[in-house]
Short mmCIF file of C-alpha atoms in Angstrom, two decimals:
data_model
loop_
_atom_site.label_atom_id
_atom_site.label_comp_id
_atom_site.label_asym_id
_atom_site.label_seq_id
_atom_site.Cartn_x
_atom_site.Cartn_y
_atom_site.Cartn_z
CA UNK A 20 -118.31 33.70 131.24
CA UNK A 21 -114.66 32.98 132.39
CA UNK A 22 -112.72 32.24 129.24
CA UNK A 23 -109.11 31.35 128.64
CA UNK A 24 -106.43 30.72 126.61
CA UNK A 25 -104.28 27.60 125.71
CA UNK A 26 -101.25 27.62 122.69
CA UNK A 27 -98.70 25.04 122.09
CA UNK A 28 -94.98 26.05 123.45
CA UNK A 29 -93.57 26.43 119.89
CA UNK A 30 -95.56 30.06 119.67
CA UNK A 31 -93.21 32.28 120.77
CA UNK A 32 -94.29 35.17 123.24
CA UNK A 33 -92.94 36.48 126.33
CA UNK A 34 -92.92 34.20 129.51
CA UNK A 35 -94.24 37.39 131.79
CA UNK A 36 -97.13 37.96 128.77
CA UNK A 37 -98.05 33.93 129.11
CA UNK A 38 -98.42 34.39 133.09
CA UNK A 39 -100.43 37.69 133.17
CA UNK A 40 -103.05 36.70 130.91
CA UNK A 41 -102.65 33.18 132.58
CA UNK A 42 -102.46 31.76 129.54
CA UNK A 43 -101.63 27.70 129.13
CA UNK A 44 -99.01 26.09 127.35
CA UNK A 45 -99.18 22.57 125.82
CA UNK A 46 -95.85 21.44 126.11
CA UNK A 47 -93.47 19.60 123.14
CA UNK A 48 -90.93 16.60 124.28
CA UNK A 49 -87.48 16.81 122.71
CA UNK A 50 -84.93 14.90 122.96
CA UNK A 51 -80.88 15.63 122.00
CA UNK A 52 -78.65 12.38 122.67
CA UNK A 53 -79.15 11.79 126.49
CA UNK A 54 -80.64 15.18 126.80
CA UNK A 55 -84.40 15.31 127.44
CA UNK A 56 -85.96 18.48 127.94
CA UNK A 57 -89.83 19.67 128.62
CA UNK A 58 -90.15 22.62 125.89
CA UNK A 59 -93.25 24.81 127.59
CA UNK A 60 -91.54 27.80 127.28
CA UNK A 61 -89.91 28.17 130.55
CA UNK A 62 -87.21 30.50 130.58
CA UNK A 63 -85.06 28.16 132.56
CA UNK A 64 -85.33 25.34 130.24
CA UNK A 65 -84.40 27.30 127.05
CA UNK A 66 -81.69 28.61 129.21
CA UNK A 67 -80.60 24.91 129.61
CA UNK A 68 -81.02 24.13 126.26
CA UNK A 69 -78.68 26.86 125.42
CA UNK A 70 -75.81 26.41 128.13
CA UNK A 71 -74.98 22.62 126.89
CA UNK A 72 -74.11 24.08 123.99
CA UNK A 73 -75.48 20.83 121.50
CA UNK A 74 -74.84 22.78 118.11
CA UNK A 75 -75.31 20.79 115.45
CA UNK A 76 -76.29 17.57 116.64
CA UNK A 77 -79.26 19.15 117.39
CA UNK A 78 -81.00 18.76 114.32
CA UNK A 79 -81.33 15.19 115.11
CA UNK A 80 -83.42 15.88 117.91
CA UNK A 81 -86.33 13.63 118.70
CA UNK A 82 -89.66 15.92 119.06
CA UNK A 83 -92.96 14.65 120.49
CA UNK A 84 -96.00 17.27 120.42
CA UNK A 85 -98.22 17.12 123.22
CA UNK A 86 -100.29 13.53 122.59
CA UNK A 87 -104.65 13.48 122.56
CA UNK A 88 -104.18 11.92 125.94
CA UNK A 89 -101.63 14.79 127.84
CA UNK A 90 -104.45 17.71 126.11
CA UNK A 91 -107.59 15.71 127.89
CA UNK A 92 -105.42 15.32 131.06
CA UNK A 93 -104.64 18.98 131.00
CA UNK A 94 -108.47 20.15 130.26
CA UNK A 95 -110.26 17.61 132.29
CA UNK A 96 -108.10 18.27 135.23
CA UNK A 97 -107.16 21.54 135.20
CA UNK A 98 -108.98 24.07 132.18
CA UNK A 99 -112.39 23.45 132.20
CA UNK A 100 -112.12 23.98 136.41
CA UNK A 101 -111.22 27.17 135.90
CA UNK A 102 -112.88 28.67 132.71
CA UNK A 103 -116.17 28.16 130.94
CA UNK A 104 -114.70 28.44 127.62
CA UNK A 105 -110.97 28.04 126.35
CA UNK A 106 -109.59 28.97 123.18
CA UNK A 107 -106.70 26.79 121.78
CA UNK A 108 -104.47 28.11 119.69
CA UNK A 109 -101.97 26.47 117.35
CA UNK A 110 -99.02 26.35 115.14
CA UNK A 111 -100.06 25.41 111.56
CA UNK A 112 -101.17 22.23 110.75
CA UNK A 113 -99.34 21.92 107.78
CA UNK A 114 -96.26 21.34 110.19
CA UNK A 115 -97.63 19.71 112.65
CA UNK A 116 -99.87 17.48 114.22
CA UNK A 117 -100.49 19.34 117.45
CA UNK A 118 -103.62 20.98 115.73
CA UNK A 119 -105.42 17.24 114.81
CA UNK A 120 -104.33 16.58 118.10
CA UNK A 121 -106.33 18.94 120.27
CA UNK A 122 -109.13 18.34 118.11
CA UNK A 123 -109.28 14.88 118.79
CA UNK A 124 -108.94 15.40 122.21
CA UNK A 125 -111.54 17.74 122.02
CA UNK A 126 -114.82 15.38 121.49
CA UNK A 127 -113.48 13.18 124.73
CA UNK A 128 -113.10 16.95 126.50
CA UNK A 129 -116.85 18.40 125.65
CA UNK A 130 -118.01 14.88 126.33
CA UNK A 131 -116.57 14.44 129.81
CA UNK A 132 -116.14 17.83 131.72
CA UNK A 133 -119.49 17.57 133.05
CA UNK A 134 -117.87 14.63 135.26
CA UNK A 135 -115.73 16.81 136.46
CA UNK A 136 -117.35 20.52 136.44
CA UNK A 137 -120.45 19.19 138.58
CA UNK A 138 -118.79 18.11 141.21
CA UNK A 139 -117.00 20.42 142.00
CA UNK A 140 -120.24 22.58 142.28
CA UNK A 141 -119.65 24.38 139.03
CA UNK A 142 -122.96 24.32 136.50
CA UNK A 143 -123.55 25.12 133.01
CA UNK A 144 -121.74 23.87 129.78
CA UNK A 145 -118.07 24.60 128.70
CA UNK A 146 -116.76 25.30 125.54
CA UNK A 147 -113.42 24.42 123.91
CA UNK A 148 -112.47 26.21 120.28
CA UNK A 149 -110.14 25.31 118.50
CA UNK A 150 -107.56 27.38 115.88
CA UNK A 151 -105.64 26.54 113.40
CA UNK A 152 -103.13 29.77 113.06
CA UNK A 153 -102.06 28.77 109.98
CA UNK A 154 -98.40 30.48 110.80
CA UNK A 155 -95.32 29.35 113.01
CA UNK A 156 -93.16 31.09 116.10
CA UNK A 157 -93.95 34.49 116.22
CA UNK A 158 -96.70 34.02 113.30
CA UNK A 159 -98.75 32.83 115.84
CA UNK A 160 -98.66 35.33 118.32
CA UNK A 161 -100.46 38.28 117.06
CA UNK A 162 -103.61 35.58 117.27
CA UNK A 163 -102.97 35.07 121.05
CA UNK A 164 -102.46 39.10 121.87
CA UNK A 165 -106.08 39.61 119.70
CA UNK A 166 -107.97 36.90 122.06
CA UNK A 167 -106.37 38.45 125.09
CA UNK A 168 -107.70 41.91 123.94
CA UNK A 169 -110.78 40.55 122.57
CA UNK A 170 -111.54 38.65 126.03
CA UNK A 171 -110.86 41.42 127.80
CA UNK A 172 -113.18 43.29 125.84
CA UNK A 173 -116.12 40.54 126.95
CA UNK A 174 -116.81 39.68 123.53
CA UNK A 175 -118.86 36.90 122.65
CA UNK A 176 -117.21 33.00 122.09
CA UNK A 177 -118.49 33.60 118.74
CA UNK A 178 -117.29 36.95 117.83
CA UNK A 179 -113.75 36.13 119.21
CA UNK A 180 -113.58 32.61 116.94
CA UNK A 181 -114.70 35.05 113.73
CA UNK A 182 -112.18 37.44 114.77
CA UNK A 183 -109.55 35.41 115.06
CA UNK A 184 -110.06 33.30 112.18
CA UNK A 185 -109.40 36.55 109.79
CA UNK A 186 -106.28 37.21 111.89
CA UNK A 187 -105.22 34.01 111.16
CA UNK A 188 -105.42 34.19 107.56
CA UNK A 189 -103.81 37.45 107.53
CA UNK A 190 -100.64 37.03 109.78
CA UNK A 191 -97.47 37.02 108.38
CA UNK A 192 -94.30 35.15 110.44
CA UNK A 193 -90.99 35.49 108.87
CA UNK A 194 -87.22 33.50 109.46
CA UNK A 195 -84.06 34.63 108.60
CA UNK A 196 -81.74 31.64 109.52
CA UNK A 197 -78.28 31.32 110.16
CA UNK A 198 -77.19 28.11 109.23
CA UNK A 199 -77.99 27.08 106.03
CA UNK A 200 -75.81 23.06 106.79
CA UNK A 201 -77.94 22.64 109.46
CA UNK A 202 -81.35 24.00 108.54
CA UNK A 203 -80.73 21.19 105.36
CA UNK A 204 -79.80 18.56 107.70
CA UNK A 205 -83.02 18.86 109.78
CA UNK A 206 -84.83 19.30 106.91
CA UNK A 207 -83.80 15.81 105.42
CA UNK A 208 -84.28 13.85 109.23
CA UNK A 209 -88.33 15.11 108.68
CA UNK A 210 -88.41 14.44 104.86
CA UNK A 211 -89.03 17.63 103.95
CA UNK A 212 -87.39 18.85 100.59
CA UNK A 213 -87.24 22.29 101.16
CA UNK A 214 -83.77 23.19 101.24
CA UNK A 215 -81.90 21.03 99.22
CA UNK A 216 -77.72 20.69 99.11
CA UNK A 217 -77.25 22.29 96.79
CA UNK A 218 -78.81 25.33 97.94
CA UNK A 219 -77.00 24.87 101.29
CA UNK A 220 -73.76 24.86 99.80
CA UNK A 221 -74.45 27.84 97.41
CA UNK A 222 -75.64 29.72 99.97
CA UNK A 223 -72.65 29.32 102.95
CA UNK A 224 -70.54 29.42 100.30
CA UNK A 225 -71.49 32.83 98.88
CA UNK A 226 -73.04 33.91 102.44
CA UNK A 227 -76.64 33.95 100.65
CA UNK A 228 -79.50 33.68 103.60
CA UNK A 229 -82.95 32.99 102.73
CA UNK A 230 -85.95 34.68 103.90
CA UNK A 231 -88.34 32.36 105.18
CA UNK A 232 -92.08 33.05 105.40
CA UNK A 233 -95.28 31.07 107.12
CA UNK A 234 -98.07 32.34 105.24
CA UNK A 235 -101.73 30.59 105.57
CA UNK A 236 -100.76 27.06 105.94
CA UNK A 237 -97.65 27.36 103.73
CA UNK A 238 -93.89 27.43 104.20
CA UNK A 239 -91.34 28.96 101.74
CA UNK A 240 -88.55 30.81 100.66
CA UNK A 241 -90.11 34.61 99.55
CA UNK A 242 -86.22 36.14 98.87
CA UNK A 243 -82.52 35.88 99.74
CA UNK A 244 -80.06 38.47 101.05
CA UNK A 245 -76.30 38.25 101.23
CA UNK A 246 -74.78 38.44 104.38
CA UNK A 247 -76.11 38.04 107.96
CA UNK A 248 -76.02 41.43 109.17
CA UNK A 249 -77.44 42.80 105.73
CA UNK A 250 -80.02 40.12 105.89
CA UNK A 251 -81.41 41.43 109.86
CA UNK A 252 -81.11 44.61 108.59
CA UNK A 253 -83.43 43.74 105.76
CA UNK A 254 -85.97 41.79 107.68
CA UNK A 255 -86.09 44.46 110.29
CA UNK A 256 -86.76 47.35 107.73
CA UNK A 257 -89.09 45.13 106.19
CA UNK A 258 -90.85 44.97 109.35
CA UNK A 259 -90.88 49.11 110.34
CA UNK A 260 -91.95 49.50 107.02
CA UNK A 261 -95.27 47.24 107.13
CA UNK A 262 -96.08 49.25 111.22
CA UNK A 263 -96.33 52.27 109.37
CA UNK A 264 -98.53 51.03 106.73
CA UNK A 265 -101.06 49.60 109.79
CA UNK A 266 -101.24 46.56 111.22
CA UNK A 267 -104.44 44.24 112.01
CA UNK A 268 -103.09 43.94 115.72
CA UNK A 269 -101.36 46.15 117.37
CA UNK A 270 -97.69 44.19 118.16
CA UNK A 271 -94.52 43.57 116.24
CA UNK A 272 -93.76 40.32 117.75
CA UNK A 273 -89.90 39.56 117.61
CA UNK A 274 -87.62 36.24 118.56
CA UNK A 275 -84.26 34.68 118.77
CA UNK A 276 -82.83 31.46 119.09
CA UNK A 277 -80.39 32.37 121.72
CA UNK A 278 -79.66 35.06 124.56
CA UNK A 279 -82.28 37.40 124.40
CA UNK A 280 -79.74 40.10 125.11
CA UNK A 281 -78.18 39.45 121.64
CA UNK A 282 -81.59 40.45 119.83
CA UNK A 283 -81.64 44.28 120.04
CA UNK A 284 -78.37 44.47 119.59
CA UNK A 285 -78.74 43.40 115.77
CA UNK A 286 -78.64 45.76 112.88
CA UNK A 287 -81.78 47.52 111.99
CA UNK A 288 -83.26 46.46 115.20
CA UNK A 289 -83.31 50.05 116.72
CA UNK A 290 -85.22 51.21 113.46
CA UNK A 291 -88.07 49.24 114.16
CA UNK A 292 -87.97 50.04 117.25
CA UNK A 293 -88.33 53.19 117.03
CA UNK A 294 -91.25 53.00 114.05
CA UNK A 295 -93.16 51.17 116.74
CA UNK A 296 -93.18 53.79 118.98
CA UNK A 297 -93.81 56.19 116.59
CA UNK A 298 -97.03 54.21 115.77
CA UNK A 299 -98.38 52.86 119.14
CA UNK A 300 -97.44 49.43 118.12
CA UNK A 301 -96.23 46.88 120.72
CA UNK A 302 -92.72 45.81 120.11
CA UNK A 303 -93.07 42.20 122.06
CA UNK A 304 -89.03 39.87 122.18
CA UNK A 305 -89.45 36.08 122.75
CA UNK A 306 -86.50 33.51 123.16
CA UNK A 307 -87.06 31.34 120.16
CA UNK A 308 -88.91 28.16 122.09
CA UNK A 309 -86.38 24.81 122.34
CA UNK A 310 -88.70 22.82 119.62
CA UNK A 311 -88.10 26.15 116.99
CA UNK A 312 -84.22 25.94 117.34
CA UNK A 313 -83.70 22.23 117.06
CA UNK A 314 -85.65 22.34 114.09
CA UNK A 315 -84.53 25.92 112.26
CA UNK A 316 -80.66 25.75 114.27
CA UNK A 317 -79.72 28.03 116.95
CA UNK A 318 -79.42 32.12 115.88
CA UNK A 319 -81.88 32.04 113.69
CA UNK A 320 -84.43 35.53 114.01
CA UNK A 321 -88.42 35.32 113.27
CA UNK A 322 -90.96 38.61 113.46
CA UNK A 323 -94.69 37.76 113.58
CA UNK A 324 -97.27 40.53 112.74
CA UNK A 325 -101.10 40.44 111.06
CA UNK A 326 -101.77 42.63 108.22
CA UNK A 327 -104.29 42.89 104.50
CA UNK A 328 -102.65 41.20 102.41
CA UNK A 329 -99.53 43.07 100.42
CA UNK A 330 -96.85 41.82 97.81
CA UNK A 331 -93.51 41.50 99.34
CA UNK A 332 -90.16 42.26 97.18
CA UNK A 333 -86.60 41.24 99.03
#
């Protein structure tokens, strides 16, 4: 059975990862003033993003997730030609609507690809799964590297959707922004109360950053650090600390919303680094995808990794 692999472009994971495991990206509209760019993760288009330099009037930024219609048009032309069964994977869907999306678009799919499968001389049925990763950026990834390992493997369509349902509910994806102004102004253009003014001012005025985590489904504030550098320094240990305790799937999955250069370069980055290889755990660096930084501000820094559940002190 040829199986495959489609996420939505606001999982963050490598661009050379994405093309060797030929994996698909649903791509997210977004528009800045004039400025309209395709968000599928393209190095070249975050690059864009980047180089006009929008700053803050990003946060009003107009974002449209890939519609029902553009996830039949990419299955019924393209996905079920080429596999027998795809697995979608996608950000929460407690922030998003790309999730109901594919689903709707999957009864018109399952109904219709036998239209297109037979004549082009390919028989038997096709399968389209569907997962909600209940996590965000780089939460999402450790999902996508256990399909590509568990496809590899020639598991079963069934064993891989059990599989990656518990990594779902166990993966951990974790934001340390750096502007608190615009992470509130964002916040009020989508109606969503969780960083009020007052807790913006506090916080740039004192240099208090919180930590941000996307934990099954939900989105909140698990601790604040003072200072930026103390606060990657923090996250980062955070991070070397939970590789040596064992990880679900093997990866450390890393981001940033800006030159990717910039990200090792960042206190307490060279400490994970080096717990990973002490472990034989995957230390994977993303750019932060254009849809993430318009809505979390540009600098911001996210690690995504699956693990049993653990309390977490900050």
């Amino acid at each position: 059975m040829r199986m495959g692999l489609a996420i939505d472009a606001s999982c963050d994971l490598p661009q050379d990862f994405l093309q060797q495991h030929n994996i698909a990206v649903m791509p997210i509209a977004v528009r800045v003033d004039d400025a309209t760019f395709k968000d599928n993760r393209d190095p070249a288009e975050i690059e864009r993003f980047l180089n006009l330099k929008l700053g803050s009037r990003s946060h009003s930024a107009e974002t449209e997730p890939c519609s029902v219609e553009d996830v039949q048009k990419l299955f019924l032309e393209k996905l079920v030609l080429e596999n027998d069964c795809v697995f979608c994977l996608t950000i929460t869907a407690t922030r998003s609507p790309i999730y109901d999306h594919v689903v709707k678009a999957s009864f018109a799919v399952l109904k219709n690809y036998r239209q297109v499968r037979e004549p082009a001389g390919i028989t038997g049925p096709f399968l389209m799964r569907v997962l909600d990763t209940r996590s965000l950026f780089v939460g999402s990834a450790p999902c996508v590297v256990e399909a590509v390992r568990l496809m590899q493997a020639n598991e079963t369509p069934a064993a891989i959707r059990e599989r990656l349902a518990y990594i779902a509910e166990n993966s951990y994806g974790y934001m340390l922004p750096r502007d608190l102004y615009y992470l509130r102004a964002r916040a009020k253009k989508k109606g969503d109360r969780s960083v009020g003014l007052f807790s913006a001012v506090l916080g740039s005025t004192l240099d208090i950053k919180p930590l941000l985590r996307g934990y099954r489904g939900d989105t909140s504030p698990v601790g604040k650090v003072r200072g930026w550098e103390h606060g990657c320094e923090t996250l980062f240990q955070y991070a070397a600390d939970r590789v040596r305790a064992g990880l679900l799937v093997p990866v450390m999955c890393t981001s940033y919303g800006g030159d990717l250069d910039e990200l090792p370069k960042l206190p307490g980055y060279a400490k994970l680094a080096q717990a990973c290889e002490e472990c034989g755990v995957t230390l994977m660096q993303a750019p932060m995808s254009i849809t993430g930084m318009v809505n979390v501000g540009e600098g911001a820094v996210t690690i995504g990794f699956a693990a049993e559940e653990h309390s977490v002190e900050f």
